[in-house]
Amino acid sequence: MEAVAQTGVVEQMNVTQPIDSIQSLGAATQLGGMSQMGFWDMISNATVVVQGVMTLLAIMSLISWSIIFFKIIQINVGRRKALRERALFQNATNLADGVQTLREQGNSALYPIAKRGLQEFRRLEQSVIHPNLKFRVAGDNLRRVLEQGVSEGLGEMSRSLSFLATCANAAPFIGLFGTVWGIMNSFHAIGQMKTAALAAVAPGISEALIATAIGLAVAIPATIAYNTFLGMITTVHTEMECFASEFLNRAQLELPWMNKRSE
């Protein structure tokens, strides 16, 4: 009886010992192997699809940061010029002096608008239509021309902002696609290995989650920059609209054929 009991104990120990060894090995792999995997290691070990997603996100990030730095300089310079040139125009004694002052400014923000207005003046003065009809159409024509000049000036500042909006909206979903693909591969590996041990699937899942993290890292700065630039462009738009109104008011006050009907 004692021999039988000892044999049972030995068999029990032989059965449970391999299970304990496997669990110990899994824990060691989880604690040791995962801690040694760095950021670049996880990227290099990711699947081709996930690596392609990360490469696309890296390119989007590079382009968006280039746009951000360029727009910071461009919009700030444009805003300062619009504020300073509008003050110079207001302090001018008459319309001609104000336009000449703007022309002397290097790379002026407001002179292209005034230039459009002057060109429309010349066309109206050289037209052969009746003076009363000229009086009626002058204000509307000039207003439309000045609005076109404002739109062109703002269009230059707003260029490339659509790419920032695209990055802000699409980057998280692109990263999520990479994550879903990586997790699918991890579950496929579970089926092949016939084990659900965390140490076996954790590396694949962590590699997949990096894609989402990179997508958020691309989207967050693009969103902040896009909203900030819109606010700055709104300030420039206000200055340009006010300048266009002041230009039209001065024209109507100083040009005789615009402020009274011909008999």
PDB file of C-alpha atoms in Angstrom, residues 81-82 85-86 89 95-119 122 146 149 240 243 247:
ATOM      1  CA  LYS A  81       1.323  93.878 -41.905  1.00  0.00           C
ATOM      2  CA  ALA A  82      -2.456  94.214 -42.155  1.00  0.00           C
ATOM      3  CA  GLU A  85      -0.805  99.170 -43.149  1.00  0.00           C
ATOM      4  CA  ARG A  86      -4.404  99.834 -42.234  1.00  0.00           C
ATOM      5  CA  PHE A  89      -3.919 104.219 -44.711  1.00  0.00           C
ATOM      6  CA  LEU A  95      -6.957 108.304 -51.071  1.00  0.00           C
ATOM      7  CA  ALA A  96      -4.048 108.798 -53.468  1.00  0.00           C
ATOM      8  CA  ASP A  97      -1.524 109.296 -50.646  1.00  0.00           C
ATOM      9  CA  GLY A  98      -2.899 106.266 -48.811  1.00  0.00           C
ATOM     10  CA  VAL A  99      -2.529 104.020 -51.850  1.00  0.00           C
ATOM     11  CA  GLN A 100       0.970 105.367 -52.509  1.00  0.00           C
ATOM     12  CA  THR A 101       1.945 104.609 -48.907  1.00  0.00           C
ATOM     13  CA  LEU A 102       0.736 101.035 -49.281  1.00  0.00           C
ATOM     14  CA  ARG A 103       2.622 100.673 -52.559  1.00  0.00           C
ATOM     15  CA  GLU A 104       5.863 101.628 -50.831  1.00  0.00           C
ATOM     16  CA  GLN A 105       5.482  98.831 -48.286  1.00  0.00           C
ATOM     17  CA  GLY A 106       7.495  95.772 -49.213  1.00  0.00           C
ATOM     18  CA  ASN A 107       5.276  92.795 -50.041  1.00  0.00           C
ATOM     19  CA  SER A 108       2.209  94.655 -48.800  1.00  0.00           C
ATOM     20  CA  ALA A 109      -0.798  92.747 -47.509  1.00  0.00           C
ATOM     21  CA  LEU A 110      -3.346  95.463 -48.397  1.00  0.00           C
ATOM     22  CA  TYR A 111      -1.938  97.035 -51.554  1.00  0.00           C
ATOM     23  CA  PRO A 112      -3.171  94.179 -53.840  1.00  0.00           C
ATOM     24  CA  ILE A 113      -6.711  95.011 -52.672  1.00  0.00           C
ATOM     25  CA  ALA A 114      -6.224  98.717 -53.307  1.00  0.00           C
ATOM     26  CA  LYS A 115      -4.656  97.977 -56.693  1.00  0.00           C
ATOM     27  CA  ARG A 116      -7.785  96.113 -57.755  1.00  0.00           C
ATOM     28  CA  GLY A 117      -9.860  99.114 -56.700  1.00  0.00           C
ATOM     29  CA  LEU A 118      -7.688 101.521 -58.714  1.00  0.00           C
ATOM     30  CA  GLN A 119      -7.929  99.326 -61.793  1.00  0.00           C
ATOM     31  CA  ARG A 122      -9.769 103.448 -64.428  1.00  0.00           C
ATOM     32  CA  LEU A 146     -12.548  94.753 -53.272  1.00  0.00           C
ATOM     33  CA  GLY A 149      -9.098  91.121 -53.492  1.00  0.00           C
ATOM     34  CA  MET A 240      -8.940  93.392 -44.759  1.00  0.00           C
ATOM     35  CA  PHE A 243      -9.735  98.326 -45.106  1.00  0.00           C
ATOM     36  CA  PHE A 247     -11.220 102.430 -49.244  1.00  0.00           C
TER      37      PHE A 247
END
